[in-house]
Coordinates of C-alpha atoms and ligand atoms in Angstrom, one line a residue:
M1060 CA -7.6 32.4 35.0
K1061 CA -6.0 29.0 35.2
E1062 CA -2.4 28.8 34.1
L1063 CA -0.8 25.8 32.3
N1064 CA 2.8 25.1 31.3
T1065 CA 3.7 22.7 28.6
D1066 CA 6.5 21.9 26.2
V1067 CA 4.4 21.9 23.0
A1068 CA 0.9 23.5 22.7
I1069 CA -1.0 22.3 19.6
I1070 CA -3.9 24.4 18.4
G1071 CA -6.3 22.1 16.6
A1072 CA -7.0 18.4 17.3
G1073 CA -7.6 17.3 13.7
S1074 CA -5.5 14.9 11.6
A1075 CA -2.5 17.2 11.6
G1076 CA -2.8 18.1 15.3
M1077 CA -3.2 14.5 16.4
A1078 CA -0.2 13.4 14.3
A1079 CA 1.8 16.3 15.9
Y1080 CA 0.7 15.3 19.4
R1081 CA 1.9 11.7 18.8
A1082 CA 5.2 12.8 17.3
A1083 CA 5.9 15.4 20.1
T1084 CA 5.1 13.0 22.9
K1085 CA 7.1 10.2 21.2
A1086 CA 10.1 12.6 21.2
G1087 CA 9.7 12.9 25.0
A1088 CA 7.9 16.3 25.2
K1089 CA 4.9 17.1 27.3
A1090 CA 2.2 18.2 24.8
L1091 CA -1.2 19.8 25.0
L1092 CA -3.9 19.7 22.3
I1093 CA -6.3 22.6 22.3
D1094 CA -9.6 22.4 20.3
G1095 CA -12.8 24.4 20.6
G1096 CA -14.7 22.7 17.8
A1097 CA -16.2 19.3 17.0
L1098 CA -13.7 16.5 17.6
G1099 CA -13.3 13.6 15.2
T1100 CA -11.4 15.4 12.4
T1101 CA -12.6 17.0 9.1
C1102 CA -11.5 13.8 7.2
A1103 CA -13.8 11.5 9.2
R1104 CA -16.7 13.9 10.0
V1105 CA -17.2 15.9 6.9
G1106 CA -14.4 15.1 4.4
C1107 CA -12.7 12.1 2.9
M1108 CA -14.9 9.4 4.6
P1109 CA -18.5 10.6 4.2
S1110 CA -17.8 11.8 0.6
K1111 CA -16.4 8.4 -0.3
L1112 CA -19.5 6.7 1.3
L1113 CA -21.8 8.8 -0.9
I1114 CA -19.7 8.0 -3.9
A1115 CA -19.8 4.2 -3.1
A1116 CA -23.7 4.4 -3.0
A1117 CA -23.7 6.4 -6.2
N1118 CA -21.5 4.0 -8.1
A1119 CA -23.5 1.0 -6.9
A1120 CA -26.7 2.7 -8.3
H1121 CA -24.9 3.6 -11.5
A1122 CA -23.7 0.1 -12.2
A1123 CA -27.3 -1.2 -11.9
A1124 CA -29.2 1.7 -13.5
P1125 CA -31.0 0.6 -16.7
E1126 CA -30.3 3.9 -18.4
T1127 CA -26.5 3.3 -18.3
G1128 CA -27.0 0.0 -20.0
R1129 CA -24.0 -1.4 -18.1
L1130 CA -25.7 -4.6 -16.9
D1131 CA -27.4 -5.1 -20.3
T1132 CA -24.1 -4.9 -22.0
F1133 CA -23.0 -8.0 -20.1
G1134 CA -26.2 -9.8 -20.9
I1135 CA -27.6 -9.3 -17.4
R1136 CA -31.2 -8.2 -17.3
L1137 CA -32.7 -6.4 -14.4
D1138 CA -36.4 -6.9 -14.5
G1139 CA -38.5 -4.5 -12.5
T1140 CA -37.5 -1.0 -11.5
L1141 CA -34.5 0.3 -9.7
R1142 CA -35.5 2.5 -6.8
I1143 CA -33.0 4.7 -4.9
D1144 CA -34.1 5.2 -1.3
G1145 CA -32.4 8.5 -0.5
T1146 CA -33.2 8.3 3.2
A1147 CA -31.6 4.9 3.4
V1148 CA -28.6 6.1 1.4
M1149 CA -28.0 9.0 3.9
D1150 CA -28.7 6.8 6.9
R1151 CA -26.1 4.3 5.8
L1152 CA -23.6 7.0 5.1
R1153 CA -24.0 8.5 8.6
T1154 CA -23.9 5.1 10.3
E1155 CA -20.6 4.3 8.7
R1156 CA -19.3 7.9 9.0
D1157 CA -20.1 7.8 12.8
R1158 CA -18.1 4.6 13.1
F1159 CA -15.1 6.3 11.6
V1160 CA -15.6 9.4 13.8
G1161 CA -16.0 7.1 16.8
L1162 CA -12.6 5.4 16.1
V1163 CA -10.9 8.8 16.1
K1164 CA -12.6 9.9 19.3
K1165 CA -11.6 6.7 20.9
E1166 CA -8.0 7.5 20.1
I1167 CA -8.3 10.9 21.7
E1168 CA -9.9 9.4 24.8
Q1169 CA -6.8 7.2 25.2
F1170 CA -4.6 10.3 25.5
P1171 CA -4.0 11.4 29.1
A1172 CA -6.9 13.3 30.6
D1173 CA -5.0 16.5 30.8
A1174 CA -3.7 16.3 27.2
L1175 CA -6.8 18.0 25.7
L1176 CA -8.1 21.5 26.4
R1177 CA -11.6 22.1 25.0
A1178 CA -11.5 25.8 23.9
N1179 CA -10.5 28.0 21.0
A1180 CA -7.0 29.4 21.4
R1181 CA -5.6 32.7 20.4
F1182 CA -2.1 34.2 20.6
L1183 CA -1.1 36.6 23.4
A1184 CA 2.6 36.3 22.4
P1185 CA 4.6 33.8 20.3
T1186 CA 4.5 31.0 22.9
R1187 CA 1.7 32.3 25.1
L1188 CA -1.9 31.5 24.4
S1189 CA -5.3 32.3 25.8
A1190 CA -7.8 29.3 25.6
G1191 CA -11.1 29.9 27.3
N1192 CA -10.4 30.6 30.9
T1193 CA -6.8 29.2 30.7
L1194 CA -3.5 30.8 29.9
V1195 CA -1.1 28.4 28.2
Q1196 CA 2.7 29.0 28.3
A1197 CA 4.6 26.6 26.0
R1198 CA 8.2 26.2 24.8
A1199 CA 6.8 25.8 21.2
V1200 CA 3.4 26.2 19.5
I1201 CA 1.9 24.3 16.5
I1202 CA -0.9 25.8 14.5
A1203 CA -3.1 23.0 13.1
T1204 CA -6.5 24.7 12.7
G1205 CA -7.5 23.3 9.3
A1206 CA -9.6 25.0 6.6
T1207 CA -13.2 25.9 6.2
P1208 CA -15.5 26.2 3.2
T1209 CA -15.7 29.6 1.6
L1210 CA -19.2 31.0 1.1
P1211 CA -19.2 33.9 -1.4
D1212 CA -21.7 36.8 -0.6
E1213 CA -23.8 36.0 -3.7
F1214 CA -25.2 33.0 -2.0
A1215 CA -26.3 34.8 1.2
P1216 CA -29.9 35.4 -0.1
L1217 CA -30.4 31.7 -0.4
G1218 CA -30.3 31.2 3.3
D1219 CA -30.9 27.6 4.4
L1220 CA -31.1 26.3 0.8
V1221 CA -27.3 26.5 0.7
A1222 CA -25.2 23.5 1.7
T1223 CA -21.5 23.1 1.9
S1224 CA -19.5 19.9 2.5
D1225 CA -19.8 20.7 6.2
T1226 CA -23.6 20.4 6.1
L1227 CA -24.6 18.1 3.2
F1228 CA -24.0 14.9 5.0
E1229 CA -26.7 15.8 7.5
W1230 CA -29.4 15.8 4.9
P1231 CA -32.2 13.5 5.9
A1232 CA -32.9 12.5 2.3
L1233 CA -31.7 13.4 -1.2
P1234 CA -32.9 16.5 -3.0
T1235 CA -34.6 16.3 -6.4
R1236 CA -32.7 19.1 -8.2
I1237 CA -29.4 20.7 -7.1
A1238 CA -27.3 23.5 -8.5
V1239 CA -23.6 22.9 -7.7
F1240 CA -21.2 25.9 -7.6
G1241 CA -17.5 25.1 -8.2
T1242 CA -15.8 22.6 -10.4
G1243 CA -13.1 21.6 -7.9
L1244 CA -12.6 18.3 -6.2
I1245 CA -15.5 18.6 -3.8
A1246 CA -18.0 19.8 -6.4
L1247 CA -17.0 17.0 -8.8
E1248 CA -17.0 14.2 -6.3
L1249 CA -20.3 15.2 -4.6
G1250 CA -22.0 16.5 -7.8
Q1251 CA -21.4 13.4 -9.8
A1252 CA -22.4 11.2 -6.9
L1253 CA -25.7 13.0 -6.5
S1254 CA -26.3 12.8 -10.2
R1255 CA -25.8 9.0 -10.1
L1256 CA -28.2 8.9 -7.2
G1257 CA -30.9 10.3 -9.4
V1258 CA -30.6 14.0 -8.5
T1259 CA -30.8 16.5 -11.4
V1260 CA -27.5 18.3 -11.3
R1261 CA -26.4 21.6 -12.9
M1262 CA -22.7 22.4 -12.2
F1263 CA -21.4 25.9 -12.5
G1264 CA -17.7 26.8 -12.4
K1265 CA -15.7 30.0 -12.7
G1266 CA -12.6 30.6 -14.8
G1267 CA -12.6 27.2 -16.6
S1268 CA -10.7 25.0 -14.2
L1269 CA -11.7 21.4 -13.5
G1270 CA -10.7 19.3 -10.6
G1271 CA -7.3 21.0 -10.3
L1272 CA -6.1 19.5 -13.6
T1273 CA -3.6 21.8 -15.4
D1274 CA -3.0 19.8 -18.6
P1275 CA -5.4 21.2 -21.2
A1276 CA -5.6 17.9 -23.0
V1277 CA -6.5 16.0 -19.9
A1278 CA -8.9 18.7 -18.7
A1279 CA -10.7 18.6 -22.1
C1280 CA -11.1 14.9 -21.9
A1281 CA -12.4 15.2 -18.3
R1282 CA -14.9 18.0 -19.3
Q1283 CA -16.2 15.8 -22.2
T1284 CA -16.4 12.6 -20.1
L1285 CA -18.1 14.1 -17.0
G1286 CA -20.2 16.6 -19.1
A1287 CA -21.8 13.6 -20.8
E1288 CA -23.3 12.6 -17.4
F1289 CA -24.6 15.9 -16.0
Y1290 CA -24.7 19.6 -17.0
L1291 CA -21.2 21.0 -16.5
D1292 CA -20.1 24.5 -17.4
C1293 CA -16.6 25.2 -16.0
D1294 CA -16.9 29.0 -16.8
A1295 CA -20.6 29.6 -16.3
D1296 CA -22.4 32.8 -17.1
V1297 CA -24.8 33.0 -14.2
V1298 CA -27.1 36.0 -14.5
S1299 CA -28.9 35.9 -11.1
I1300 CA -29.3 33.8 -8.0
E1301 CA -32.4 34.4 -5.8
R1302 CA -34.6 32.7 -3.3
V1303 CA -38.2 32.3 -4.3
Q1304 CA -41.2 30.9 -2.4
Q1305 CA -43.6 28.3 -3.9
G1306 CA -46.4 27.6 -1.5
D1307 CA -44.7 26.2 1.6
A1308 CA -41.5 25.5 -0.1
A1309 CA -38.6 27.8 -0.8
R1310 CA -36.5 27.3 -3.9
A1311 CA -33.3 28.7 -5.4
R1312 CA -34.0 30.4 -8.8
I1313 CA -31.0 30.5 -11.0
V1314 CA -30.9 32.3 -14.3
Y1315 CA -27.9 31.4 -16.5
R1316 CA -26.7 31.3 -20.1
T1317 CA -25.4 28.1 -21.6
P1318 CA -22.1 28.0 -23.5
D1319 CA -24.2 28.0 -26.8
G1320 CA -26.0 31.2 -25.7
K1321 CA -29.3 29.8 -24.5
H1322 CA -31.1 31.6 -21.7
R1323 CA -32.2 29.3 -18.9
D1324 CA -34.3 30.0 -15.8
E1325 CA -34.5 27.1 -13.4
Q1326 CA -35.4 26.3 -9.8
F1327 CA -33.6 24.0 -7.4
D1328 CA -34.5 22.6 -4.0
R1329 CA -30.8 22.8 -2.9
V1330 CA -27.6 24.6 -3.8
L1331 CA -24.2 23.1 -3.0
V1332 CA -21.4 25.8 -2.7
A1333 CA -18.0 24.1 -3.2
T1334 CA -16.0 27.2 -4.2
G1335 CA -12.9 26.4 -2.2
R1336 CA -11.7 26.3 1.4
R1337 CA -9.8 28.9 3.3
P1338 CA -7.3 28.5 6.2
Q1339 CA -8.9 28.9 9.6
L1340 CA -6.9 31.8 11.0
D1341 CA -9.5 34.3 12.0
K1342 CA -9.8 33.3 15.7
L1343 CA -6.0 33.1 16.3
A1344 CA -5.1 36.8 16.8
L1345 CA -1.9 36.2 14.8
D1346 CA -0.8 39.8 15.2
A1347 CA 0.2 38.9 18.7
S1348 CA 2.4 36.1 17.5
G1349 CA 4.9 38.4 15.7
L1350 CA 5.0 35.9 12.8
A1351 CA 5.7 37.0 9.2
L1352 CA 2.5 36.5 7.3
G1353 CA 2.2 35.9 3.5
K1354 CA -0.8 35.4 1.1
H1355 CA -4.2 35.5 2.8
G1356 CA -2.5 36.1 6.2
V1357 CA -1.0 32.6 6.4
P1358 CA 2.3 32.5 8.3
L1359 CA 5.3 32.0 6.1
F1360 CA 7.0 28.7 6.8
D1361 CA 9.8 26.3 5.8
E1362 CA 8.1 23.3 4.1
T1363 CA 10.8 20.9 5.2
R1364 CA 10.7 21.9 8.9
M1365 CA 7.1 23.2 9.1
Q1366 CA 8.6 26.1 11.0
C1367 CA 7.3 29.7 10.9
R1368 CA 9.5 32.8 11.2
F1369 CA 9.2 36.1 12.9
G1370 CA 8.5 39.2 10.8
K1371 CA 11.5 41.4 10.3
D1372 CA 9.2 44.2 11.1
S1373 CA 5.5 44.8 10.9
R1374 CA 5.4 45.1 7.1
P1375 CA 3.8 42.3 5.1
A1376 CA 6.1 39.9 3.1
S1377 CA 4.9 41.5 -0.1
D1378 CA 6.3 44.8 1.2
G1379 CA 9.7 43.6 2.2
G1380 CA 8.8 42.3 5.7
G1381 CA 8.9 38.7 6.8
D1382 CA 12.6 37.9 6.8
G1383 CA 13.1 37.5 10.5
D1384 CA 14.5 34.7 12.7
P1385 CA 13.0 31.2 12.9
A1386 CA 10.2 31.2 15.5
P1387 CA 9.2 28.6 18.1
V1388 CA 6.0 28.3 16.2
F1389 CA 5.2 25.5 13.7
I1390 CA 2.3 24.9 11.3
A1391 CA 0.7 21.8 9.8
G1392 CA -2.3 20.6 7.7
D1393 CA -4.8 22.5 5.6
V1394 CA -4.3 25.7 7.5
D1395 CA -1.0 26.3 5.7
G1396 CA -2.8 26.4 2.3
Q1397 CA -0.2 24.2 0.6
R1398 CA -1.1 20.5 0.2
P1399 CA -4.7 20.0 1.3
W1400 CA -4.8 16.2 1.5
L1401 CA -5.0 13.9 4.5
N1402 CA -1.7 12.1 4.0
E1403 CA 0.1 15.5 3.8
A1404 CA -1.7 16.8 7.0
A1405 CA -0.4 13.7 8.8
D1406 CA 3.1 14.1 7.4
E1407 CA 3.2 17.8 8.3
G1408 CA 1.9 17.1 11.8
R1409 CA 4.7 14.5 12.3
I1410 CA 7.3 17.0 11.1
A1411 CA 5.9 19.9 13.2
G1412 CA 5.5 17.7 16.3
T1413 CA 9.1 16.3 16.1
N1414 CA 10.6 19.7 15.5
A1415 CA 8.5 21.5 18.1
A1416 CA 9.6 19.0 20.7
A1417 CA 13.3 19.5 19.7
W1418 CA 13.1 23.3 19.3
P1419 CA 15.6 25.0 18.8
D1420 CA 17.4 22.0 17.3
T1421 CA 15.0 21.4 14.3
T1422 CA 15.6 19.0 11.5
S1423 CA 14.9 19.3 7.8
F1424 CA 12.7 16.5 6.4
E1425 CA 12.4 15.4 2.8
R1426 CA 8.8 15.8 1.7
S1427 CA 7.0 13.2 -0.3
T1428 CA 6.0 13.6 -4.0
P1429 CA 2.7 15.4 -4.3
L1430 CA -0.1 13.0 -5.1
A1431 CA -3.8 13.8 -5.6
V1432 CA -6.7 11.6 -6.6
V1433 CA -10.2 12.8 -7.4
F1434 CA -12.7 10.1 -6.7
S1435 CA -14.9 11.0 -9.7
D1436 CA -15.6 8.2 -12.2
P1437 CA -13.3 7.9 -14.1
Q1438 CA -11.0 9.0 -11.4
M1439 CA -8.5 11.8 -11.9
L1440 CA -4.9 11.8 -10.8
M1441 CA -2.2 14.4 -10.4
C1442 CA 1.3 13.2 -9.4
G1443 CA 4.6 15.1 -9.0
A1444 CA 5.1 18.3 -10.9
R1445 CA 1.9 19.8 -12.4
F1446 CA 1.9 20.3 -16.2
E1447 CA 1.5 24.0 -15.8
A1448 CA 4.7 24.3 -13.7
L1449 CA 6.9 22.5 -16.3
D1450 CA 8.8 24.2 -19.1
P1451 CA 7.4 22.7 -22.3
D1452 CA 10.8 23.1 -24.0
T1453 CA 12.5 20.8 -21.5
I1454 CA 10.0 17.9 -21.3
V1455 CA 8.2 15.4 -23.5
A1456 CA 4.6 14.4 -22.7
G1457 CA 3.8 10.8 -23.4
Q1458 CA 0.1 9.9 -23.5
S1459 CA -2.3 7.0 -23.7
S1460 CA -6.0 6.9 -24.3
F1461 CA -8.2 4.6 -22.3
D1462 CA -10.9 4.7 -24.9
D1463 CA -9.7 1.4 -26.4
Q1464 CA -7.5 0.0 -23.6
G1465 CA -7.9 -3.7 -23.3
R1466 CA -8.9 -4.2 -19.6
A1467 CA -10.9 -1.0 -19.6
R1468 CA -12.9 -2.3 -22.5
I1469 CA -13.5 -5.7 -20.9
E1470 CA -15.0 -3.9 -17.9
Q1471 CA -16.9 -1.4 -20.1
V1472 CA -15.2 1.6 -18.4
N1473 CA -13.0 2.5 -21.5
R1474 CA -12.8 6.3 -21.2
G1475 CA -9.9 8.6 -20.3
L1476 CA -6.5 10.0 -21.0
L1477 CA -3.2 9.7 -19.2
R1478 CA -0.3 12.0 -19.8
V1479 CA 3.2 11.5 -18.3
Y1480 CA 5.9 14.2 -18.3
A1481 CA 9.6 13.2 -18.7
D1482 CA 12.6 15.5 -18.6
K1483 CA 14.5 15.5 -21.9
A1484 CA 17.9 15.8 -20.3
T1485 CA 17.7 13.2 -17.5
R1486 CA 14.9 11.1 -19.0
R1487 CA 13.3 11.1 -15.5
L1488 CA 9.6 11.0 -14.9
L1489 CA 8.6 14.4 -13.4
G1490 CA 4.9 14.3 -13.2
A1491 CA 1.6 12.9 -14.6
E1492 CA -2.0 14.0 -14.9
G1493 CA -4.9 11.9 -16.1
I1494 CA -8.5 10.8 -16.0
A1495 CA -8.8 7.1 -16.1
P1496 CA -10.6 4.1 -14.6
H1497 CA -9.1 3.0 -11.3
A1498 CA -6.5 5.7 -11.5
E1499 CA -6.1 5.7 -7.7
H1500 CA -4.0 2.6 -8.1
F1501 CA -1.5 3.6 -10.8
A1502 CA -1.4 7.1 -9.4
H1503 CA 0.6 5.5 -6.5
L1504 CA 2.9 3.7 -8.9
L1505 CA 3.6 6.9 -10.7
A1506 CA 4.1 9.0 -7.6
W1507 CA 6.4 6.4 -6.1
S1508 CA 8.4 6.2 -9.3
I1509 CA 8.8 10.0 -9.4
Q1510 CA 9.9 10.0 -5.8
R1511 CA 12.5 7.4 -6.5
G1512 CA 13.8 9.5 -9.5
A1513 CA 13.1 6.7 -12.0
T1514 CA 13.7 7.2 -15.7
V1515 CA 11.3 6.3 -18.4
D1516 CA 13.7 3.7 -19.6
E1517 CA 13.8 2.0 -16.1
L1518 CA 10.0 2.1 -15.7
I1519 CA 9.3 0.5 -19.1
T1520 CA 11.4 -2.5 -18.1
M1521 CA 9.2 -3.1 -15.0
P1522 CA 6.8 -6.0 -15.1
F1523 CA 3.3 -5.2 -16.4
Y1524 CA 0.8 -8.0 -16.0
H1525 CA -1.9 -8.7 -18.7
P1526 CA -4.7 -7.7 -19.0
V1527 CA -4.6 -4.9 -16.4
F1528 CA -5.3 -1.1 -16.3
E1529 CA -1.6 -0.5 -15.6
E1530 CA -0.9 -1.4 -19.2
G1531 CA -2.3 2.1 -20.0
V1532 CA 0.7 3.5 -18.0
R1533 CA 3.1 1.4 -20.1
S1534 CA 1.5 2.8 -23.3
A1535 CA 2.0 6.4 -22.0
L1536 CA 5.7 5.6 -21.1
R1537 CA 6.2 4.0 -24.5
D1538 CA 4.9 7.2 -26.1
A1539 CA 7.2 9.3 -23.9
M1540 CA 10.1 7.2 -24.9
A1541 CA 9.4 7.5 -28.6
R1542 CA 9.2 11.3 -28.1
L1543 CA 12.4 11.4 -26.2
V1544 CA 14.2 9.5 -29.0
E1545 CA 12.6 11.9 -31.6
T1546 CA 13.5 15.1 -29.8
T1547 CA 16.9 14.2 -28.2
H1548 CA 18.1 11.7 -30.9
C1549 CA 19.3 9.6 -28.0
A1550 CA 18.4 5.9 -28.1
P1551 CA 17.2 4.2 -24.9
P1552 CA 19.1 1.3 -23.3
S1553 CA 18.6 -1.9 -25.3
L1554 CA 16.0 -3.7 -23.2
A1555 CA 13.9 -0.5 -22.8
D1556 CA 14.4 0.1 -26.5
A1557 CA 13.0 -3.4 -27.4
I1558 CA 10.0 -2.9 -25.1
G1559 CA 9.5 0.7 -26.0
G1560 CA 9.4 -0.1 -29.7
Ligands
FAD1073 C1 -15.5 17.0 1.3 C2 -14.0 16.7 1.5 C3 -13.5 15.6 1.0 C4 -12.1 15.3 1.1 N1 -11.6 14.2 0.6 C5 -10.3 13.9 0.7 C6 -9.8 12.7 0.2 O1 -10.6 11.9 -0.4 N2 -8.5 12.4 0.4 C7 -7.7 13.3 1.0 O2 -6.5 13.0 1.1 N3 -8.2 14.5 1.5 C8 -9.5 14.8 1.4 N4 -9.9 15.9 2.0 C9 -9.0 16.8 2.7 C10 -8.7 16.3 4.1 O3 -9.9 16.1 4.8 C11 -7.9 17.4 4.8 O4 -6.7 17.6 4.1 C12 -7.6 17.1 6.3 O5 -8.7 16.6 7.0 C13 -7.0 18.3 7.0 O6 -6.7 18.0 8.3 P1 -6.3 19.2 9.4 O7 -5.8 18.5 10.6 O8 -5.5 20.2 8.7 O9 -7.7 19.9 9.7 P2 -8.9 19.5 10.6 O10 -9.2 18.0 10.6 O11 -10.1 20.3 10.1 O12 -8.6 20.0 12.0 C14 -8.5 21.3 12.5 C15 -9.0 21.4 13.9 O13 -8.7 22.7 14.4 C16 -9.8 23.1 15.3 N5 -9.6 24.6 15.4 C17 -9.8 25.5 14.4 N6 -9.6 26.8 14.9 C18 -9.2 26.6 16.2 C19 -8.8 27.5 17.3 N7 -8.7 28.8 17.1 N8 -8.5 27.0 18.5 C20 -8.6 25.6 18.7 N9 -9.0 24.8 17.8 C21 -9.3 25.2 16.5 C22 -11.0 22.6 14.6 O14 -12.1 22.5 15.5 C23 -10.5 21.2 14.1 O15 -10.8 20.2 15.0 C24 -11.3 16.2 1.8 C25 -11.8 17.4 2.4 C26 -13.2 17.6 2.3 C27 -13.8 18.9 2.9
NAD1074 N1 -10.1 13.4 -3.4 C1 -9.5 14.3 -2.6 O1 -8.4 14.3 -2.2 C2 -10.3 15.5 -2.1 C3 -11.7 15.6 -2.3 C4 -12.4 16.7 -1.9 C5 -11.7 17.8 -1.3 N2 -10.4 17.7 -1.2 C6 -9.6 18.9 -0.7 O2 -10.4 20.0 -0.3 C7 -9.9 21.1 -1.0 C8 -11.0 22.1 -1.3 O3 -11.9 21.6 -2.3 P1 -12.8 22.5 -3.2 O4 -13.4 21.7 -4.3 O5 -13.8 23.2 -2.3 O6 -11.9 23.6 -3.7 P2 -11.1 23.8 -5.1 O7 -10.1 24.9 -4.8 O8 -10.5 22.5 -5.5 O9 -12.2 24.2 -6.2 C9 -12.9 25.4 -6.0 C10 -13.6 25.6 -7.4 O10 -14.6 26.6 -7.2 C11 -14.5 27.5 -8.3 N3 -15.2 28.8 -7.9 C12 -14.7 29.7 -7.1 N4 -15.6 30.7 -6.9 C13 -16.7 30.3 -7.6 C14 -18.0 30.9 -7.8 N5 -18.4 32.0 -7.3 N6 -18.9 30.2 -8.6 C15 -18.5 29.0 -9.2 N7 -17.3 28.5 -9.0 C16 -16.4 29.1 -8.3 C17 -13.0 27.6 -8.6 O11 -12.8 28.0 -9.9 C18 -12.6 26.1 -8.4 O12 -12.8 25.4 -9.6 C19 -9.2 20.7 -2.2 O13 -8.1 21.5 -2.5 C20 -8.8 19.3 -1.9 O14 -7.4 19.1 -1.6 C21 -9.7 16.6 -1.6

C-alpha cells in the first residue's frame, strides 16, 4: 500500500470538489482530489448542460411547428413539412456537451499531476482514507460525492428500456413514445423537451407535487399550462408496469387509470425514471468516520461552515445521538441533500475548502438566498422562502397573471402566474414562486432583492422599462402593496404609494 499525506483530502472531483480544491489551495493548503468515477462533473456530463441543449432543440422545433400556430400568428407561413431529425438532434447535443466536458477536464489537467487520485475513497478513520491501493492521511477531509438517480424496484422488470438522466443523453436517436415517471425538475424539463421534439409523452407523478412548487395557486397554473401540451398526471394511478416482447422489439406496457377514471393500456419504447436523486454515500464507509448522521445517513453539518460533527455516541440523531464536537470533516454539493443546484455546489465547495484549509479556525459564511429555475416553457421560479414554509397569517401574497401581460402577449407567450410574498410587519419581500415566460431573468432580480432585505415599497420605486416581462413583477409588487395597506392599514411611503396605486 502506498501512503500519502496531505492537508486537505477531497472525495469527489465534481463541481463542489473542484471549487473546494481551488479554495483550499488558494488558502495555502496542500490538497488532494480523489475520484473513482467519470471526470467532467455531473453538471457538464449528464446534468445542466445536456438538458439545456435538449431543451434548446425542443424550443426551436416548437417555435416552428405548424401545430403550435406560432409562426402563423405572426403572418409567417412555413410551406412544406417540418421534420425533426432525432439522430441529428442527439448528435449536436453530444458534440456541444463534449465541448463543455472537455473544458472541465482541461481545468483538471492544469492541476499539479499529483493533485488527483483516480480511485473510490472510503473512511478508515475521520481523517484517514483508503483509496484503491493508497492510504491517505489528511488534516481535514471534504465529502463532495454528489447524488445519483433513484431507481425504484417497480422499474426493474423493464431492464434496458429504462433510462435516467445518466443514460438518456447517450440515445442514438429519439424514441417514438415515452412514459416519464416523476414530475420534478428533471421529468418536466426532459419530458416537455421530448414532447416538443415529436415524442408522445405520458408523465406520471406521485403525491401531486410539480417541479418543486409549493404554492397551490402557482402549481395549479403550472399543471394546467404544461398539461395542455402533454399528458400530465401528478398523482397517477398506475396499475401495472411490465416488459413485453413484440417480434424483435421489447416494449414497456403500462396500465393506468386517468384522473377521470378511464382505464388505459399503452406501450412505450422507452421509460424515463426521474423520481429523485439520492446522496452518494454508500461507498464511503461512514461508520468509520465517527460522524453524526441524520436523515438518509447524511452527515449532520453546519450550513454556514459546511462542517460535520462527531456523534456524541453511536445512536442516530433521531435517537438523541449526534451532538458531539465539530469534526475535521466537511461536506459540499448534492451529497448533503440540501440545495441541489450548481451555484450552491460551487458556493459550498468554496466554504468547505476554505474552512478545511484553516481547520480548526473555521469561519461562518453567510449563505445566498435560495434560487431555483426550472427550464420548462414557461419557466418556473422559486426564490427565497418557499410558500409552504411561511406562516400565512404573517404575510401577504401579491400576484400577477401573465395571461394578458403586455410584452408576453406581443411575443405570444402570454401564460403564467407570479406570486410574491411580503412580511406584514417589515414589508420585506421574503419569497416568490411562479411560472412565467423568461422567468430565469426576473428570478434573479427577485432573489437579489430578497437577499438585500428590500421592502415592497423600495422595489416598486425601482425603474421598470416598457414593454418588458419585468412589468409583471411590478404588477405582483403592486398587488402585494395593496394587500399590505388593506391588512395592516399602514400607508406606504408617498412615491411608492403613487406608483402602487
Ligand atoms: C438532469 C439534470 C439537470 C440539472 N440541471 C441543473 C440546472 O439547470 N441548474 C442547476 O443549477 N443545477 C442543475 N442540476 C444540478 C447540478 O448538476 C448539481 O447540483 C451539481 O452538478 C452537483 O455537483 P456535485 O459536485 O455535488 O456533484 P458531482 O458533479 O456529481 O460530483 C461528484 C463526484 O464524486 C465522485 N464520487 C462519488 N463517490 C465517490 C467516492 N466514494 N470516492 C471518490 N469519488 C466519488 C463522482 O465520480 C463525481 O465525480 C441538474 C442535475 C441533473 C441531474
Ligand atoms: N433547472 C434546474 O436547476 C434543475 C434541473 C434538473 C434537475 N435539477 C436538480 O436535480 C434534482 C433531482 O431532480 P428530480 O426531478 O430527479 O427530483 P425531484 O425530487 O425534483 O422530483 C422527483 C419527483 O418524482 C416523484 N416520484 C417519486 N417516486 C415516484 C414514483 N414511483 N412514480 C412517479 N413519481 C415519483 C416525486 O413525487 C417528485 O415529484 C432536483 O432537486 C434539482 O435540484 C435541477
